[in-house]
Coordinates of N, CA, C and O in Angstrom, one line a residue:
M1 N -30.0 -25.3 8.4 CA -29.6 -25.3 7.1 C -28.4 -25.6 7.6 O -27.7 -25.2 8.0
A2 N -28.2 -26.6 7.2 CA -25.6 -26.6 7.7 C -24.8 -26.3 7.2 O -25.6 -25.9 5.5
A3 N -24.2 -26.0 7.4 CA -23.0 -25.2 6.1 C -22.5 -26.1 5.0 O -21.6 -27.0 6.1
R4 N -21.9 -25.7 3.8 CA -21.4 -26.5 3.4 C -19.7 -26.4 3.2 O -19.7 -25.4 2.9
P5 N -19.2 -27.4 2.6 CA -17.6 -26.6 3.5 C -17.2 -26.5 1.9 O -17.4 -27.0 0.9
V6 N -16.8 -25.5 2.0 CA -16.1 -24.8 0.8 C -14.7 -25.2 0.7 O -13.6 -25.8 1.2
P7 N -14.8 -26.1 -0.6 CA -13.0 -26.3 -0.9 C -12.3 -25.4 -0.9 O -12.3 -24.3 -1.9
V8 N -11.3 -25.6 -1.0 CA -9.7 -24.9 -1.0 C -8.8 -25.6 -1.6 O -8.7 -26.4 -1.6
R9 N -9.1 -24.3 -2.5 CA -7.9 -25.3 -3.9 C -6.2 -24.5 -3.2 O -5.9 -23.3 -3.1
D10 N -5.5 -25.3 -3.2 CA -3.7 -24.9 -3.5 C -3.2 -25.0 -4.2 O -3.5 -25.4 -5.7
E11 N -3.3 -23.0 -4.8 CA -2.9 -22.6 -5.8 C -1.5 -22.9 -6.3 O -0.9 -22.7 -7.9
T12 N -0.6 -23.8 -5.2 CA 0.7 -23.8 -5.7 C 1.0 -25.2 -7.1 O 2.0 -25.6 -7.6
R13 N 0.0 -26.4 -6.0 CA 0.0 -26.8 -7.3 C -0.3 -26.8 -8.9 O -0.1 -27.4 -9.9
D14 N -0.9 -25.6 -9.0 CA -1.7 -25.1 -10.1 C -0.4 -24.2 -11.7 O -0.6 -24.6 -12.7
V15 N 0.5 -23.9 -10.7 CA 1.3 -22.9 -11.2 C 2.2 -23.8 -12.1 O 2.7 -24.6 -11.8
A16 N 2.6 -23.5 -12.8 CA 3.1 -24.4 -14.2 C 4.8 -23.8 -14.0 O 5.3 -22.6 -13.9
R17 N 5.8 -24.5 -13.9 CA 7.1 -24.5 -13.4 C 8.2 -24.9 -14.5 O 7.7 -25.5 -15.0
P18 N 8.5 -23.9 -15.1 CA 10.0 -23.8 -15.8 C 10.6 -24.9 -16.2 O 10.8 -25.1 -15.0
V19 N 11.0 -25.2 -17.0 CA 12.0 -27.0 -16.7 C 13.3 -25.9 -16.7 O 13.1 -25.2 -18.1
V20 N 14.7 -26.4 -15.8 CA 15.3 -25.1 -16.1 C 16.8 -27.1 -16.3 O 16.1 -27.7 -15.0
R21 N 17.3 -26.2 -17.5 CA 18.2 -27.3 -17.6 C 19.3 -27.6 -17.5 O 19.7 -26.3 -18.3
T22 N 20.4 -27.3 -17.2 CA 21.7 -27.2 -17.1 C 22.9 -27.8 -18.1 O 22.2 -29.2 -18.0
Q23 N 23.3 -27.1 -18.8 CA 24.1 -28.0 -19.7 C 25.4 -28.4 -18.8 O 26.0 -27.9 -18.1
A24 N 25.7 -29.6 -19.4 CA 27.1 -30.3 -18.7 C 27.7 -29.4 -19.2 O 28.1 -28.8 -20.8
P25 N 29.4 -29.3 -18.0 CA 30.5 -27.9 -19.5 C 31.3 -28.3 -20.4 O 31.1 -29.5 -20.3
V26 N 31.4 -27.8 -21.6 CA 32.5 -28.1 -22.3 C 33.6 -28.8 -21.8 O 34.2 -27.9 -21.8
R27 N 34.0 -30.5 -22.0 CA 35.3 -30.9 -21.3 C 36.3 -29.9 -22.3 O 36.0 -29.8 -23.8
P28 N 37.1 -29.5 -21.8 CA 38.8 -28.8 -22.3 C 38.9 -29.4 -23.2 O 39.2 -31.1 -23.5
A29 N 39.0 -29.6 -24.5 CA 40.0 -29.9 -25.9 C 41.5 -30.0 -25.8 O 42.2 -28.2 -26.6
V30 N 42.6 -30.0 -25.5 CA 44.3 -30.4 -25.2 C 44.8 -30.3 -26.7 O 44.4 -31.9 -27.1
R31 N 45.0 -28.9 -27.0 CA 46.2 -29.7 -28.9 C 46.8 -29.5 -28.2 O 48.2 -30.5 -28.6
T32 N 48.6 -29.1 -27.1 CA 49.6 -28.8 -27.5 C 49.4 -28.8 -26.1 O 48.7 -27.9 -25.0
I33 N 50.8 -29.3 -25.2 CA 51.7 -28.9 -24.5 C 52.8 -28.9 -24.8 O 54.0 -29.1 -25.4
L34 N 52.8 -27.5 -24.0 CA 54.6 -27.0 -23.4 C 55.6 -27.1 -22.0 O 54.8 -26.6 -21.3
Y35 N 56.1 -28.7 -21.7 CA 56.7 -28.5 -21.0 C 58.0 -28.5 -20.4 O 58.7 -29.2 -21.6
S36 N 58.8 -27.8 -20.1 CA 60.7 -28.1 -19.4 C 60.6 -27.5 -18.2 O 59.5 -27.4 -17.0
A37 N 61.5 -27.1 -17.6 CA 62.2 -27.3 -16.2 C 61.4 -25.8 -15.1 O 60.8 -26.0 -14.5
T38 N 61.0 -24.8 -16.3 CA 60.6 -23.4 -15.9 C 59.4 -23.4 -16.4 O 59.3 -22.4 -16.2
R39 N 58.7 -23.7 -17.1 CA 57.6 -23.2 -17.8 C 56.9 -24.2 -17.8 O 56.7 -25.5 -18.9
R40 N 55.2 -24.2 -17.7 CA 55.0 -25.6 -18.0 C 53.5 -25.2 -18.9 O 52.5 -23.8 -17.7
L41 N 53.2 -25.0 -20.0 CA 52.1 -23.9 -19.9 C 50.9 -25.6 -21.7 O 51.9 -26.6 -21.9
A42 N 49.2 -24.8 -21.7 CA 48.9 -26.0 -22.7 C 47.9 -25.0 -23.9 O 47.5 -23.9 -23.0
I43 N 47.5 -25.4 -25.2 CA 47.0 -24.5 -25.9 C 45.7 -25.9 -25.8 O 45.5 -26.6 -25.9
V44 N 44.5 -24.8 -25.0 CA 43.4 -26.1 -24.6 C 42.5 -25.3 -25.0 O 42.2 -23.6 -24.9
N45 N 41.6 -25.5 -26.1 CA 40.2 -24.8 -26.4 C 41.3 -23.7 -27.6 O 40.3 -22.7 -27.1
G46 N 42.5 -23.1 -28.2 CA 42.4 -22.1 -28.6 C 42.5 -21.3 -27.7 O 44.1 -20.0 -28.9
R47 N 43.3 -21.7 -26.5 CA 43.8 -20.7 -25.9 C 45.0 -20.8 -25.1 O 44.8 -22.3 -24.6
I48 N 46.2 -19.9 -24.8 CA 47.7 -20.5 -24.4 C 47.3 -20.3 -22.7 O 47.1 -19.7 -22.0
V49 N 46.9 -21.5 -21.4 CA 46.5 -21.4 -20.2 C 48.2 -21.8 -19.4 O 49.0 -22.8 -20.2
G50 N 48.2 -21.5 -18.5 CA 49.3 -22.1 -17.5 C 48.6 -22.4 -15.6 O 47.0 -22.7 -16.3
V51 N 49.1 -23.0 -15.7 CA 48.4 -23.7 -13.6 C 47.6 -22.8 -12.9 O 47.9 -21.5 -13.1
G52 N 46.4 -22.8 -12.8 CA 45.8 -21.8 -12.4 C 44.6 -21.4 -13.5 O 43.3 -20.7 -12.6
D53 N 44.7 -21.2 -14.9 CA 44.2 -20.6 -15.4 C 42.4 -21.1 -15.3 O 42.1 -22.1 -15.5
A54 N 41.1 -20.5 -15.7 CA 39.8 -21.1 -16.6 C 40.2 -21.8 -17.7 O 40.8 -20.9 -18.3
V55 N 38.8 -22.4 -17.9 CA 38.6 -22.8 -19.2 C 37.5 -23.0 -18.7 O 37.0 -24.5 -18.9
G56 N 36.7 -22.5 -19.6 CA 34.9 -22.6 -19.3 C 35.0 -22.6 -17.7 O 35.2 -21.6 -17.1
D57 N 34.1 -23.6 -17.8 CA 33.8 -24.3 -16.0 C 35.5 -24.6 -15.2 O 34.6 -24.5 -14.4
Y58 N 36.3 -24.8 -16.2 CA 37.1 -26.2 -15.0 C 38.0 -25.3 -14.9 O 38.0 -23.5 -15.4
T59 N 38.7 -25.1 -14.2 CA 40.4 -24.6 -14.1 C 41.8 -25.8 -13.7 O 41.5 -26.6 -14.1
V60 N 42.7 -25.7 -14.4 CA 43.7 -25.8 -14.7 C 44.3 -26.1 -13.4 O 45.0 -25.4 -12.6
T61 N 44.3 -27.4 -13.1 CA 45.2 -27.9 -12.1 C 46.8 -28.0 -12.2 O 47.5 -27.4 -10.9
D62 N 47.0 -28.8 -12.9 CA 48.3 -29.7 -13.5 C 48.8 -29.2 -14.5 O 47.5 -30.1 -15.7
I63 N 49.6 -29.4 -15.1 CA 49.9 -29.4 -16.6 C 51.8 -30.6 -16.5 O 52.5 -30.3 -16.2
E64 N 50.7 -31.8 -17.2 CA 52.2 -32.7 -17.4 C 52.7 -33.1 -18.4 O 51.9 -32.9 -19.1
K65 N 53.6 -33.9 -18.8 CA 54.3 -34.1 -19.9 C 53.6 -34.3 -21.1 O 53.2 -34.0 -22.5
G66 N 52.2 -36.0 -20.6 CA 51.4 -35.9 -22.0 C 49.4 -35.4 -21.1 O 49.2 -36.3 -22.0
A67 N 49.5 -34.5 -20.6 CA 48.5 -34.3 -20.2 C 48.5 -33.6 -19.6 O 48.9 -33.0 -18.6
V68 N 46.8 -32.5 -19.5 CA 46.1 -31.3 -18.2 C 45.6 -31.7 -17.6 O 44.6 -32.5 -18.1
V69 N 45.6 -32.1 -16.6 CA 44.6 -32.1 -15.6 C 43.7 -30.4 -15.5 O 43.9 -29.4 -14.6
F70 N 42.3 -30.4 -15.2 CA 41.3 -29.6 -14.3 C 40.3 -30.3 -13.3 O 40.3 -30.8 -12.8
T71 N 40.7 -29.3 -12.4 CA 39.3 -29.3 -11.6 C 37.9 -28.8 -11.7 O 37.6 -27.7 -12.7
A72 N 37.0 -29.9 -12.1 CA 35.2 -28.4 -11.8 C 34.4 -27.9 -11.3 O 35.3 -28.6 -10.5
P73 N 34.0 -27.0 -11.3 CA 33.1 -25.8 -10.0 C 32.9 -28.1 -9.3 O 32.9 -27.2 -7.7
S74 N 32.7 -29.0 -9.0 CA 32.1 -30.3 -8.7 C 33.1 -30.5 -7.5 O 32.9 -31.0 -6.7
G75 N 34.1 -30.4 -7.7 CA 35.4 -31.0 -7.2 C 35.7 -31.7 -7.8 O 37.0 -32.8 -7.8
E76 N 35.2 -32.4 -8.9 CA 36.2 -33.5 -9.3 C 37.5 -33.1 -10.8 O 36.7 -32.2 -11.4
R77 N 38.1 -34.2 -11.1 CA 39.4 -34.4 -11.7 C 39.2 -34.5 -12.5 O 38.7 -35.5 -12.6
L78 N 39.4 -33.7 -13.7 CA 39.9 -35.0 -14.9 C 40.8 -34.3 -16.2 O 41.7 -32.8 -15.3
R79 N 41.2 -35.5 -15.9 CA 42.6 -35.9 -16.9 C 42.6 -35.8 -18.2 O 42.0 -36.8 -18.7
V80 N 43.0 -34.8 -19.4 CA 42.6 -35.4 -20.3 C 43.8 -35.3 -21.4 O 44.7 -33.5 -21.3
P81 N 43.9 -35.6 -21.9 CA 45.7 -36.3 -23.0 C 46.0 -35.2 -23.3 O 44.6 -34.8 -24.1
V82 N 46.9 -34.9 -24.2 CA 46.9 -34.4 -25.7 C 45.9 -35.1 -27.2 O 46.4 -36.8 -26.9
H83 N 45.3 -34.1 -27.8 CA 45.2 -35.1 -28.4 C 43.5 -35.5 -27.8 O 43.3 -36.9 -29.2
A84 N 42.7 -36.3 -26.6 CA 42.2 -36.8 -26.8 C 41.0 -36.4 -27.8 O 40.5 -34.8 -27.7
T85 N 40.4 -37.4 -28.0 CA 38.9 -36.8 -28.8 C 37.8 -37.4 -28.5 O 36.7 -37.3 -28.4
A86 N 37.7 -38.4 -28.1 CA 36.7 -39.4 -27.6 C 36.4 -38.7 -25.8 O 37.9 -39.4 -25.4
P87 N 34.8 -39.2 -25.9 CA 34.5 -39.8 -23.8 C 35.8 -40.9 -23.2 O 36.7 -40.0 -22.1
G88 N 36.1 -41.6 -24.0 CA 36.8 -42.3 -23.1 C 38.5 -42.1 -22.9 O 39.3 -43.3 -22.1
E89 N 38.4 -41.6 -23.9 CA 40.0 -41.4 -23.7 C 40.5 -40.2 -22.9 O 41.4 -40.0 -21.7
V90 N 39.4 -39.1 -22.4 CA 39.1 -38.9 -21.4 C 39.1 -39.5 -19.7 O 38.3 -40.3 -19.6
A91 N 40.6 -39.4 -18.7 CA 40.4 -40.1 -17.2 C 39.1 -39.2 -16.5 O 39.9 -37.9 -16.4
R92 N 39.0 -39.6 -15.6 CA 38.6 -38.6 -14.3 C 39.8 -39.1 -13.0 O 39.9 -40.7 -12.8

């Protein structure tokens, strides 16, 4: 009598893997910029911030007279004008 092959089951194919959804970082909302020769501050998402401060996942890279420049964790730079509301108003 010949031996019958035993089916080998790949258990890794049957394991249900949870779907991990990553949320896109919330874009900062710039409301006011305080710009002078000695100080540059901005009100972003209700907080007073300066260059180097973290806002959510972003870091304030520069504060200009009319916009704040952020750097995302990916290294992408994001320039947000004061009172920008639509995504089209945000420059990359």
